[in-house]
Coordinates of C-alpha atoms and ligand atoms in Angstrom, one line a residue:
X932 CA 43.4 96.2 176.5
X933 CA 43.1 99.9 177.5
X934 CA 46.9 99.8 178.2
X935 CA 47.6 98.6 174.7
X936 CA 45.5 101.3 173.1
X937 CA 47.0 104.2 175.0
X938 CA 50.5 102.9 174.5
X939 CA 50.2 103.0 170.7
X940 CA 52.5 105.9 170.1
X941 CA 55.1 106.5 167.5
X942 CA 58.5 105.8 169.0
X943 CA 62.0 105.4 167.7
X944 CA 63.0 101.8 167.9
X945 CA 65.8 100.8 170.2
X946 CA 69.0 100.2 168.3
X947 CA 69.1 96.5 168.9
X948 CA 65.5 96.1 167.8
X949 CA 65.9 98.1 164.6
X950 CA 69.1 96.2 163.8
X951 CA 67.2 92.9 164.2
X952 CA 64.6 94.1 161.7
X953 CA 67.2 95.2 159.3
X954 CA 69.1 91.9 159.8
X955 CA 66.0 90.0 158.9
X956 CA 65.9 91.7 155.5
X957 CA 69.4 90.6 154.6
X958 CA 69.6 87.3 156.4
X959 CA 66.6 85.1 156.6
X960 CA 68.1 81.7 156.3
X961 CA 71.5 79.8 155.8
X962 CA 71.2 80.5 152.0
X963 CA 71.5 84.3 152.5
X964 CA 74.6 83.9 154.7
X965 CA 76.2 81.7 152.0
X966 CA 75.3 84.3 149.4
X967 CA 76.8 87.2 151.3
X968 CA 79.9 85.3 152.4
X969 CA 80.6 84.2 148.8
X970 CA 80.1 87.8 147.6
X971 CA 82.7 89.0 150.1
X972 CA 85.3 86.4 149.2
X973 CA 84.9 87.3 145.5
X974 CA 85.1 91.0 146.3
X975 CA 88.3 90.2 148.0
X976 CA 89.7 88.7 144.8
X977 CA 89.8 85.1 146.0
X978 CA 91.2 82.6 143.5
X979 CA 89.9 79.7 145.6
X980 CA 86.8 79.4 147.8
X981 CA 85.7 76.6 150.0
X982 CA 82.2 76.4 151.4
X983 CA 81.5 74.0 154.2
X984 CA 77.9 73.3 155.3
X985 CA 76.8 71.3 158.3
X986 CA 73.2 70.3 158.4
X987 CA 72.3 72.5 155.5
X988 CA 74.0 75.5 157.2
X989 CA 71.7 75.2 160.2
X990 CA 74.5 73.9 162.4
X991 CA 77.4 75.7 160.8
X992 CA 78.5 77.5 157.7
X993 CA 82.2 78.1 156.9
X994 CA 83.5 80.0 154.0
X995 CA 87.3 80.1 153.5
X996 CA 89.1 82.0 150.9
X997 CA 92.6 83.0 149.8
X998 CA 91.6 86.6 149.1
X999 CA 93.0 90.0 150.3
X1000 CA 92.2 89.5 153.9
X1001 CA 91.1 92.1 156.5
X1002 CA 93.6 94.3 158.4
X1003 CA 93.4 94.1 162.2
X1004 CA 92.1 97.7 162.5
X1005 CA 89.4 97.0 160.0
X1006 CA 88.4 93.7 161.7
X1007 CA 87.8 95.8 164.8
X1008 CA 84.9 97.5 163.1
X1009 CA 83.6 94.5 161.2
X1010 CA 80.2 93.6 162.4
X1011 CA 79.2 97.1 163.1
X1012 CA 76.3 98.5 161.1
X1013 CA 77.2 100.0 157.8
X1014 CA 80.9 99.0 158.0
X1015 CA 82.1 98.7 154.5
X1016 CA 85.4 99.2 152.7
X1017 CA 83.7 99.3 149.3
X1018 CA 82.1 102.8 149.1
X1019 CA 82.5 106.0 150.9
X1020 CA 80.0 108.4 149.4
X1021 CA 76.7 108.2 147.6
X1022 CA 78.6 109.1 144.4
X1023 CA 80.5 105.8 144.7
X1024 CA 77.3 104.0 144.2
X1025 CA 77.5 105.0 140.5
X1026 CA 80.8 103.2 140.1
X1027 CA 80.6 100.1 142.4
X1028 CA 82.0 97.1 140.7
X1029 CA 82.0 94.9 143.9
X1030 CA 79.2 92.6 144.8
X1031 CA 78.7 94.1 148.2
X1032 CA 78.6 97.8 149.1
X1033 CA 76.1 98.3 151.9
X1034 CA 78.1 97.0 154.8
X1035 CA 75.1 95.2 156.1
X1036 CA 75.9 91.5 155.8
X1037 CA 78.4 91.0 158.6
X1038 CA 76.5 93.3 161.0
X1039 CA 73.3 91.4 160.3
X1040 CA 74.9 88.0 160.7
X1041 CA 76.7 89.2 163.9
X1042 CA 73.4 90.3 165.4
X1043 CA 71.5 87.0 164.9
X1044 CA 74.2 84.3 165.2
X1045 CA 77.7 83.6 166.4
X1046 CA 80.2 84.9 163.9
X1047 CA 83.9 84.1 164.0
X1048 CA 86.3 85.6 161.5
X1049 CA 90.0 84.7 161.2
X1050 CA 91.7 86.8 158.6
X1051 CA 95.2 87.7 157.4
X1052 CA 96.5 90.2 154.9
X1053 CA 99.8 88.3 155.0
X1054 CA 100.7 84.7 155.7
X1055 CA 101.1 84.1 159.5
X1056 CA 99.7 87.5 160.5
X1057 CA 96.1 86.6 161.3
X1058 CA 93.6 88.2 163.6
X1059 CA 90.5 86.6 165.1
X1060 CA 87.2 88.3 165.8
X1061 CA 84.3 86.7 167.6
X1062 CA 80.9 88.4 167.9
X1063 CA 77.7 87.0 169.1
X1064 CA 74.3 88.7 169.3
X1065 CA 76.0 92.0 168.2
X1066 CA 78.5 91.9 171.1
X1067 CA 82.2 91.5 170.4
X1068 CA 83.5 88.7 172.6
X1069 CA 87.1 88.6 171.3
X1070 CA 89.6 90.3 169.0
X1071 CA 93.0 88.8 169.2
X1072 CA 96.1 87.8 167.3
X1073 CA 95.8 84.4 165.7
X1074 CA 97.3 81.9 163.2
X1075 CA 96.5 81.6 159.6
X1076 CA 97.4 82.1 156.0
X1077 CA 96.6 85.1 153.8
X1078 CA 92.8 85.2 153.3
X1079 CA 89.7 85.0 155.4
X1080 CA 87.8 82.3 157.1
X1081 CA 84.3 83.0 158.4
X1082 CA 82.3 80.6 160.6
X1083 CA 78.7 81.2 161.4
X1084 CA 76.9 79.0 163.9
X1085 CA 73.9 79.2 166.3
X1086 CA 71.9 81.0 163.6
X1087 CA 68.8 82.8 165.0
X1088 CA 69.6 81.6 168.6
X1089 CA 68.1 84.9 169.8
X1090 CA 65.4 85.0 167.1
X1091 CA 62.9 82.2 167.7
X1092 CA 60.4 83.6 165.3
X1093 CA 62.9 83.3 162.4
X1094 CA 64.0 79.8 163.5
X1095 CA 60.4 78.6 163.0
X1096 CA 60.5 79.5 159.3
X1097 CA 63.6 77.4 158.6
X1098 CA 63.0 74.1 156.8
X1099 CA 64.7 70.8 157.3
X1100 CA 68.4 70.4 156.7
X1101 CA 68.0 68.9 153.2
X1102 CA 65.8 71.8 152.0
X1103 CA 68.2 74.4 153.4
X1104 CA 71.1 72.5 151.7
X1105 CA 69.3 72.7 148.4
X1106 CA 69.0 76.4 148.7
X1107 CA 72.6 76.9 149.8
X1108 CA 73.7 74.8 146.8
X1109 CA 71.8 77.1 144.5
X1110 CA 73.7 80.1 145.9
X1111 CA 76.9 78.2 145.5
X1112 CA 76.2 77.3 141.9
X1113 CA 75.2 80.9 141.0
X1114 CA 78.5 82.2 142.3
X1115 CA 80.5 79.4 140.8
X1116 CA 79.0 79.9 137.4
X1117 CA 79.5 83.6 137.4
X1118 CA 83.2 83.4 138.5
X1119 CA 84.8 80.6 136.5
X1120 CA 88.4 81.9 137.1
X1121 CA 88.0 81.1 140.8
X1122 CA 88.1 77.5 141.9
X1123 CA 85.2 76.4 144.1
X1124 CA 84.7 73.5 146.5
X1125 CA 81.6 72.5 148.4
X1126 CA 81.9 70.2 151.4
X1127 CA 78.7 69.0 152.9
X1128 CA 78.7 67.4 156.3
X1129 CA 82.3 66.4 155.8
X1130 CA 82.0 65.1 152.2
X1131 CA 83.4 66.9 149.2
X1132 CA 80.4 67.3 146.9
X1133 CA 81.7 69.5 144.2
X1134 CA 85.1 70.7 143.0
X1135 CA 85.3 73.1 140.1
X1136 CA 88.8 74.0 139.1
X1137 CA 89.4 77.4 137.5
X1138 CA 88.4 77.6 133.8
X1139 CA 86.4 79.4 131.2
X1140 CA 82.7 80.3 131.4
X1141 CA 81.8 77.5 129.1
X1142 CA 83.8 75.0 131.1
X1143 CA 82.2 76.2 134.3
X1144 CA 78.7 75.9 133.0
X1145 CA 79.5 72.3 132.0
X1146 CA 81.1 71.5 135.4
X1147 CA 78.2 72.9 137.3
X1148 CA 75.3 71.6 135.2
X1149 CA 76.9 68.8 133.3
X1150 CA 76.5 65.1 133.9
X1151 CA 78.9 63.9 131.4
X1152 CA 76.9 64.1 128.2
X1153 CA 78.4 65.5 125.1
X1154 CA 76.9 68.6 123.6
X1155 CA 78.1 71.4 121.4
X1156 CA 78.1 74.8 123.2
X1157 CA 79.5 78.0 121.9
X1158 CA 80.7 81.2 123.6
X1159 CA 79.3 84.2 121.8
X1160 CA 80.7 87.6 122.6
X1161 CA 79.0 90.9 122.0
X1162 CA 79.3 94.5 123.0
X1163 CA 77.6 97.8 122.7
X1164 CA 77.9 101.3 124.3
X1165 CA 78.5 100.7 128.0
X1166 CA 78.1 97.0 128.0
X1167 CA 79.6 93.7 126.8
X1168 CA 78.5 90.2 127.2
X1169 CA 79.3 86.5 126.7
X1170 CA 76.6 84.0 126.1
X1171 CA 77.3 80.3 126.8
X1172 CA 74.9 79.1 124.2
X1173 CA 73.8 75.6 123.3
X1174 CA 73.4 74.7 119.7
X1175 CA 69.8 74.3 118.6
X1176 CA 69.8 70.5 118.8
X1177 CA 69.9 70.7 122.6
X1178 CA 66.5 71.3 124.1
X1179 CA 64.8 71.5 127.4
X1180 CA 61.3 71.8 128.5
X1181 CA 61.9 74.4 131.2
X1182 CA 63.7 77.7 131.7
X1183 CA 66.0 76.5 134.5
X1184 CA 69.1 76.6 132.3
X1185 CA 68.3 80.0 130.8
X1186 CA 70.1 82.2 133.3
X1187 CA 71.2 85.9 133.4
X1188 CA 74.1 87.3 135.3
X1189 CA 74.8 91.1 135.5
X1190 CA 78.2 92.1 136.7
X1191 CA 78.7 88.8 138.4
X1192 CA 75.3 88.6 140.0
X1193 CA 72.5 86.2 139.1
X1194 CA 69.4 88.3 138.4
X1195 CA 65.8 87.5 137.6
X1196 CA 65.5 89.8 134.6
X1197 CA 62.8 88.1 132.6
X1198 CA 63.1 90.3 129.6
X1199 CA 66.7 89.1 129.0
X1200 CA 65.6 85.5 129.4
X1201 CA 63.0 86.3 126.8
X1202 CA 65.6 87.9 124.5
X1203 CA 67.5 84.7 124.5
X1204 CA 64.4 82.7 123.7
X1205 CA 63.7 85.1 120.8
X1206 CA 67.3 84.6 119.6
X1207 CA 66.6 80.9 119.3
X1208 CA 63.0 81.2 118.0
X1209 CA 62.5 79.2 114.8
X1210 CA 65.7 77.3 115.5
X1211 CA 64.2 75.0 118.0
X1212 CA 61.6 72.3 117.8
X1213 CA 58.2 73.6 118.8
X1214 CA 57.7 74.1 122.6
X1215 CA 61.3 73.4 123.5
X1216 CA 63.7 75.7 125.1
X1217 CA 67.5 76.2 124.8
X1218 CA 70.3 76.2 127.3
X1219 CA 71.9 79.6 127.5
X1220 CA 73.8 81.6 130.1
X1221 CA 74.1 85.3 129.6
X1222 CA 77.0 87.0 131.4
X1223 CA 76.6 90.7 131.1
X1224 CA 79.1 93.3 132.1
X1225 CA 77.5 96.7 132.3
X1226 CA 79.1 100.1 133.2
X1227 CA 78.2 100.6 136.8
X1228 CA 76.7 104.0 136.1
X1229 CA 74.1 102.3 133.8
X1230 CA 72.9 99.8 136.4
X1231 CA 71.2 100.1 139.7
X1232 CA 71.2 97.1 142.1
X1233 CA 70.2 99.2 145.0
X1234 CA 66.5 98.3 144.8
X1235 CA 66.4 94.9 146.4
X1236 CA 68.1 93.8 149.7
X1237 CA 69.3 90.6 148.1
X1238 CA 70.2 92.5 144.8
X1239 CA 68.1 90.0 142.8
X1240 CA 66.5 92.8 140.9
X1241 CA 68.4 95.2 138.7
X1242 CA 67.5 98.3 136.7
X1243 CA 69.4 98.6 133.5
X1244 CA 69.4 101.9 131.6
X1245 CA 70.4 100.3 128.3
X1246 CA 68.1 97.3 128.5
X1247 CA 66.6 97.7 125.0
X1248 CA 70.1 97.9 123.4
X1249 CA 71.2 94.9 125.4
X1250 CA 68.2 92.9 124.3
X1251 CA 68.8 93.7 120.7
X1252 CA 72.4 92.8 120.8
X1253 CA 71.7 89.5 122.6
X1254 CA 69.0 88.5 120.1
X1255 CA 71.3 89.5 117.2
X1256 CA 74.2 87.5 118.6
X1257 CA 72.2 84.4 118.9
X1258 CA 70.4 84.7 115.6
X1259 CA 73.6 85.3 113.8
X1260 CA 75.3 82.4 115.5
X1261 CA 72.4 80.1 114.8
X1262 CA 72.8 80.9 111.1
X1263 CA 69.3 82.1 110.8
X1264 CA 68.3 85.5 109.4
X1265 CA 65.3 87.1 111.0
X1266 CA 62.2 86.5 108.8
X1267 CA 61.4 90.2 109.2
X1268 CA 64.5 90.9 107.1
X1269 CA 62.8 89.2 104.2
X1270 CA 64.3 85.7 104.4
X1271 CA 62.2 82.7 104.3
X1272 CA 62.9 79.8 106.6
X1273 CA 63.0 76.4 105.1
X1274 CA 61.8 73.4 107.0
X1275 CA 64.6 70.8 106.8
X1276 CA 63.9 67.7 108.8
X1277 CA 66.1 64.8 109.2
X1278 CA 64.7 61.8 111.1
X1279 CA 65.7 63.0 114.5
X1280 CA 65.1 66.6 115.1
X1281 CA 63.2 69.3 113.3
X1282 CA 65.6 72.0 112.2
X1283 CA 65.2 75.2 110.3
X1284 CA 67.9 76.4 108.0
X1285 CA 68.3 79.6 106.1
X1286 CA 69.0 79.5 102.4
X1287 CA 72.7 80.3 102.0
X1288 CA 73.3 80.2 105.7
X1289 CA 74.1 83.9 105.4
X1290 CA 75.2 86.0 108.3
X1291 CA 73.6 89.4 108.2
X1292 CA 75.5 92.6 109.0
X1293 CA 75.3 93.9 112.5
X1294 CA 74.8 97.4 113.6
X1295 CA 78.3 99.0 113.7
X1296 CA 78.7 99.4 117.4
X1297 CA 77.9 95.8 118.1
X1298 CA 80.4 93.1 117.2
X1299 CA 80.7 89.5 117.9
X1300 CA 83.4 86.9 118.1
X1301 CA 82.6 83.3 118.1
X1302 CA 84.7 80.6 119.7
X1303 CA 83.5 77.2 118.7
X1304 CA 84.0 74.6 121.3
X1305 CA 82.5 71.2 121.7
X1306 CA 81.9 70.4 125.3
X1307 CA 80.2 67.8 127.3
X1308 CA 76.9 68.8 128.6
X1309 CA 73.7 67.3 130.0
X1310 CA 70.7 67.3 127.9
X1311 CA 67.7 66.6 130.0
X1312 CA 66.8 63.6 127.9
X1313 CA 67.5 62.1 124.5
X1314 CA 63.8 62.2 123.7
X1315 CA 63.9 66.0 123.9
X1316 CA 66.3 66.1 121.0
X1317 CA 64.0 63.9 119.0
X1318 CA 60.4 65.1 119.0
X1319 CA 59.2 61.7 118.0
X1320 CA 60.8 58.6 119.3
X1321 CA 59.8 55.1 118.3
X1322 CA 60.6 51.9 120.2
X1323 CA 63.6 50.1 118.9
X1324 CA 63.0 46.9 117.1
X1325 CA 59.5 47.7 115.8
X1326 CA 59.0 45.2 113.0
X1327 CA 56.0 47.0 111.4
X1328 CA 52.4 46.0 111.2
X1329 CA 51.3 42.8 109.5
X1330 CA 49.3 44.8 106.9
X1331 CA 51.3 47.3 104.9
X1332 CA 50.2 50.9 104.9
X1333 CA 50.9 54.0 102.9
X1334 CA 51.5 57.3 104.5
X1335 CA 49.8 60.0 102.5
X1336 CA 50.7 63.1 104.4
X1337 CA 49.8 65.4 107.2
X1338 CA 46.4 67.2 107.3
X1339 CA 45.3 70.2 109.3
X1340 CA 48.6 70.1 111.2
X1341 CA 47.5 67.2 113.3
X1342 CA 46.2 64.2 111.3
X1343 CA 48.6 61.7 109.7
X1344 CA 46.6 60.4 106.7
X1345 CA 47.2 56.7 106.0
X1346 CA 45.9 54.3 103.4
X1347 CA 45.6 50.9 105.1
X1348 CA 44.0 48.1 103.2
X1349 CA 40.6 49.4 102.0
X1350 CA 40.4 52.1 104.7
X1351 CA 41.7 55.6 105.1
X1352 CA 42.9 56.4 108.6
X1353 CA 43.2 59.8 110.2
X1354 CA 45.6 59.4 113.0
X1355 CA 45.9 62.1 115.7
X1356 CA 49.6 62.5 115.9
X1357 CA 49.6 63.9 119.5
X1358 CA 47.2 61.3 120.8
X1359 CA 49.1 58.5 119.2
X1360 CA 52.5 59.6 120.4
X1361 CA 51.1 60.3 123.8
X1362 CA 49.7 56.8 124.1
X1363 CA 52.9 55.2 122.9
X1364 CA 55.0 57.2 125.4
X1365 CA 52.5 56.4 128.2
X1366 CA 52.8 52.7 127.7
X1367 CA 56.5 52.9 127.5
X1368 CA 56.8 54.9 130.7
X1369 CA 54.7 52.4 132.6
X1370 CA 56.5 49.4 131.1
X1371 CA 60.1 50.6 131.5
X1372 CA 62.4 51.1 134.5
X1373 CA 65.0 53.6 133.3
X1374 CA 68.0 54.8 135.3
X1375 CA 67.2 57.1 138.3
X1376 CA 69.2 60.3 138.6
X1377 CA 70.2 62.1 141.7
X1378 CA 69.0 65.7 141.2
X1379 CA 71.7 68.4 141.5
X1380 CA 69.1 70.7 143.1
X1381 CA 66.3 68.7 144.7
X1382 CA 62.7 69.9 144.1
X1383 CA 61.4 71.2 147.3
X1384 CA 57.8 71.9 148.0
X1385 CA 55.4 72.4 150.9
X1386 CA 52.2 70.5 151.5
X1387 CA 49.2 71.1 153.7
X1388 CA 48.8 68.7 156.6
X1389 CA 46.1 66.8 154.7
X1390 CA 48.3 66.5 151.6
X1391 CA 51.3 65.6 153.6
X1392 CA 49.6 62.5 155.1
X1393 CA 48.6 61.3 151.7
X1394 CA 52.0 62.0 150.2
X1395 CA 53.6 60.1 153.1
X1396 CA 51.7 57.0 152.1
X1397 CA 52.8 57.1 148.5
X1398 CA 56.5 57.3 149.3
X1399 CA 57.3 53.6 148.9
X1400 CA 55.2 53.2 145.7
X1401 CA 56.8 56.3 144.1
X1402 CA 60.2 55.1 145.0
X1403 CA 59.6 51.9 143.1
X1404 CA 58.4 53.9 140.1
X1405 CA 61.6 56.0 140.2
X1406 CA 60.5 59.1 142.1
X1407 CA 62.6 59.5 145.2
X1408 CA 60.7 61.7 147.6
X1409 CA 61.2 62.3 151.3
X1410 CA 59.7 64.4 154.0
X1411 CA 62.1 67.0 155.1
X1412 CA 60.3 68.3 158.1
X1413 CA 58.0 71.3 158.7
X1414 CA 55.5 70.0 156.2
X1415 CA 57.9 70.3 153.4
X1416 CA 59.0 67.5 151.0
X1417 CA 61.8 67.1 148.6
X1418 CA 62.2 65.1 145.5
X1419 CA 65.9 64.3 145.2
X1420 CA 65.9 61.4 142.7
X1421 CA 64.0 61.1 139.5
X1422 CA 63.8 58.5 136.7
X1423 CA 65.5 59.7 133.5
X1424 CA 62.3 59.9 131.4
X1425 CA 60.7 62.2 133.9
X1426 CA 63.6 64.7 134.0
X1427 CA 62.2 66.8 131.2
X1428 CA 58.8 66.9 132.7
X1429 CA 58.5 70.3 134.4
X1430 CA 59.0 70.2 138.2
X1431 CA 55.9 72.4 138.6
X1432 CA 53.8 69.8 136.8
X1433 CA 55.1 67.0 139.0
X1434 CA 54.5 68.9 142.2
X1435 CA 51.1 70.0 141.0
X1436 CA 50.2 66.4 140.3
X1437 CA 51.3 65.2 143.7
X1438 CA 49.5 68.0 145.5
X1439 CA 46.2 67.8 143.8
X1440 CA 45.9 64.0 143.6
X1441 CA 43.4 61.9 145.5
X1442 CA 43.6 58.1 145.3
X1443 CA 46.0 55.2 145.6
X1444 CA 49.6 55.2 144.4
X1445 CA 49.0 53.0 141.3
X1446 CA 46.5 55.6 140.0
X1447 CA 48.9 58.3 140.9
X1448 CA 51.7 56.7 138.9
X1449 CA 49.4 56.4 135.9
X1450 CA 48.5 60.0 136.3
X1451 CA 52.2 61.1 136.4
X1452 CA 52.9 58.9 133.4
X1453 CA 50.0 60.4 131.5
X1454 CA 51.1 63.9 132.2
X1455 CA 54.7 63.2 131.3
X1456 CA 53.6 61.4 128.2
X1457 CA 51.5 64.3 127.1
X1458 CA 54.3 66.7 127.9
X1459 CA 56.8 65.1 125.7
X1460 CA 54.5 64.1 122.8
X1461 CA 54.6 65.7 119.4
X1462 CA 52.1 68.5 119.4
X1463 CA 49.3 69.6 117.2
X1464 CA 50.8 71.9 114.5
X1465 CA 54.2 70.4 114.8
X1466 CA 55.8 69.4 111.5
X1467 CA 56.6 65.7 111.3
X1468 CA 58.9 64.3 108.6
X1469 CA 57.9 61.2 106.6
X1470 CA 60.1 58.7 108.3
X1471 CA 59.0 59.8 111.7
X1472 CA 55.4 59.7 110.7
X1473 CA 55.7 56.2 109.3
X1474 CA 57.4 54.9 112.5
X1475 CA 54.7 56.6 114.6
X1476 CA 51.9 55.1 112.5
X1477 CA 53.5 51.6 112.6
X1478 CA 53.5 51.7 116.3
X1479 CA 50.1 53.1 116.7
X1480 CA 48.6 50.4 114.5
X1481 CA 50.0 47.8 116.9
X1482 CA 48.4 49.4 120.0
X1483 CA 46.0 46.9 121.6
X1484 CA 43.6 49.7 122.7
X1485 CA 44.1 52.7 120.5
X1486 CA 43.1 55.4 122.9
X1487 CA 45.2 58.1 124.5
X1488 CA 45.7 58.0 128.3
X1489 CA 42.7 60.3 128.6
X1490 CA 40.5 57.9 126.7
X1491 CA 40.2 59.7 123.3
X1492 CA 40.5 57.5 120.2
X1493 CA 43.9 57.7 118.5
X1494 CA 42.5 57.6 115.0
X1495 CA 39.2 57.7 113.0
X1496 CA 38.7 56.1 109.6
X1497 CA 36.5 56.0 106.6
X1498 CA 36.1 52.9 104.4
X1499 CA 36.7 52.8 100.6
X1500 CA 33.1 51.7 100.1
X1501 CA 31.8 54.7 102.0
X1502 CA 33.8 57.0 99.9
X1503 CA 32.6 55.3 96.7
X1504 CA 29.0 55.6 97.9
X1505 CA 29.4 59.3 98.6
X1506 CA 30.4 60.0 95.0
X1507 CA 27.8 57.5 93.8
X1508 CA 30.4 55.4 92.1
X1509 CA 29.6 51.7 91.8
Ligands
ADP141 P1 79.9 94.9 152.2 O1 80.4 93.7 151.5 O2 78.6 95.5 151.7 O3 81.0 96.0 152.2 P2 79.9 93.2 154.5 O4 79.1 93.4 155.8 O5 79.5 92.1 153.7 O6 79.6 94.6 153.7 O7 81.4 93.2 154.8 C1 82.0 94.3 155.5 C2 83.5 94.5 155.1 O8 84.2 93.4 155.6 C3 83.7 94.5 153.7 O9 83.6 95.8 153.1 C4 85.2 94.0 153.6 O10 86.0 95.1 153.8 C5 85.3 93.1 154.8 N1 85.2 91.7 154.4 C6 84.2 90.8 154.6 N2 84.4 89.6 154.2 C7 85.6 89.6 153.7 C8 86.5 88.6 153.0 N3 86.1 87.4 152.9 N4 87.7 89.0 152.7 C9 88.1 90.3 152.8 N5 87.4 91.3 153.4 C10 86.2 91.0 153.8
MG142 MG1 79.4 91.9 151.5

């Protein structure tokens, strides 16, 4: 104890210790190796990149490209700290266009794993480098075509503390896939392949931004998407924007890329949402990918080791231009400009159109070009496009009714025999959806990116017991080791239900699996139901009323009555009419 106290002195860390700490900042799991390796291949102008993962990258990661390659003399210093070909002085930081520039990735990987690089700047003239634990074990002439192949294995073999934080292979795979997707979406002119444990999972041939977004996130559904271009001083952008009929309930497909990097810049996600505001049914979100190219002197990526954060000097201008581009495209003039929006509903979706569909003039330095293209795209569910969905084949109630209109934004007022009904549109729709979810067995989809979550020991035991029942209901969940779970298959009608909601329901629930299933159905039903304040057109209202009137027990899943009523005689009495 005394020892420990007196030995607390400031010291300069040994080189290998400080390198380990620095390595931990850049490389903390297979995902970060994939990210750095893909960055390097793209910086080397690869036209084609193959990523191979074994056991989610825990056993081996290989990235092979057909890029510029590394010269033998450069390979000799690869893996040393701060070895980079991309910048020389601090000034160059103001003009970097490459994804990497710190010369940290290879050195970090080499210090905590086994790293083998075979690279050639010309066909047949390859060199091979092998480093492990920061020590060079080989540098020799080898065989290979122009380009670079990097193999990483034995990750954290000398770093047991880090190993402990790794998750199961399937969770690490999910993370690696997201790095793969982010790069593939940002660089559509490069073809990408992902091979997982020997099986080719994805192949994206070279194409346009729009095509790549569809390749990466599409499941074969048709959807109109448009590429909108815009520019201002020091920046230009392309937005792959869905038309307003396509809706989602989460922000997963609202993504921002700056100079080829996926960034978490919320204000730009928000700008896209603003651009769509008023064009979308209430509570729903669009699909939009913003690809921004900014003059390197106006952007600083050097604030986060993984370059997830970015500082943009022209953020306000960019936000404006993005909002403008979307609003103009959606044919909607900002209400602030004095235009009124007209509610034009048509059976399926609630849309807003602007009188005359005029396009308003843009500030002079901003211009847009629009390439219309109709592409195939996934929409999370058909129901999302139609705020109110009624079971096919409804034959109507035995007693006719007359729909009188909507009151207080939530009650559908109905004359039914000698009663007036006030039907709560949300409660009614919620109940109808709830019954339908419980009664139906829709198709189950394999999720492109599984939902991964951790559970406490106590929760984990409970969740383990529910697995068979949930599978039958159409929620494929497995334990992936280390107290973490992943949901990799989900029934169609739960896709739009937010993943956070689903995980929250699982984590907080106490009780048997039948009750749990009802709970999930109730939350999903509520989530997708028409909301208070949402405009409902006449046909939709009538179909909703017809179904509600046939409910055997007209209560919402939480037990509230779906409607209340007042009789004709009561009304007569009130006005003292005989
Ligand atoms: P940085 O990318 O920040 O320069 P890295 O540690 O990632 O640092 O890479 C070090 C150097 O190795 C790069 O600057 C580049 O010259 C070279 N390099 C790494 N991977 C590749 C590759 N796939 N193709 C060509 N050169 C590469
Ligand atoms: Mg790099």
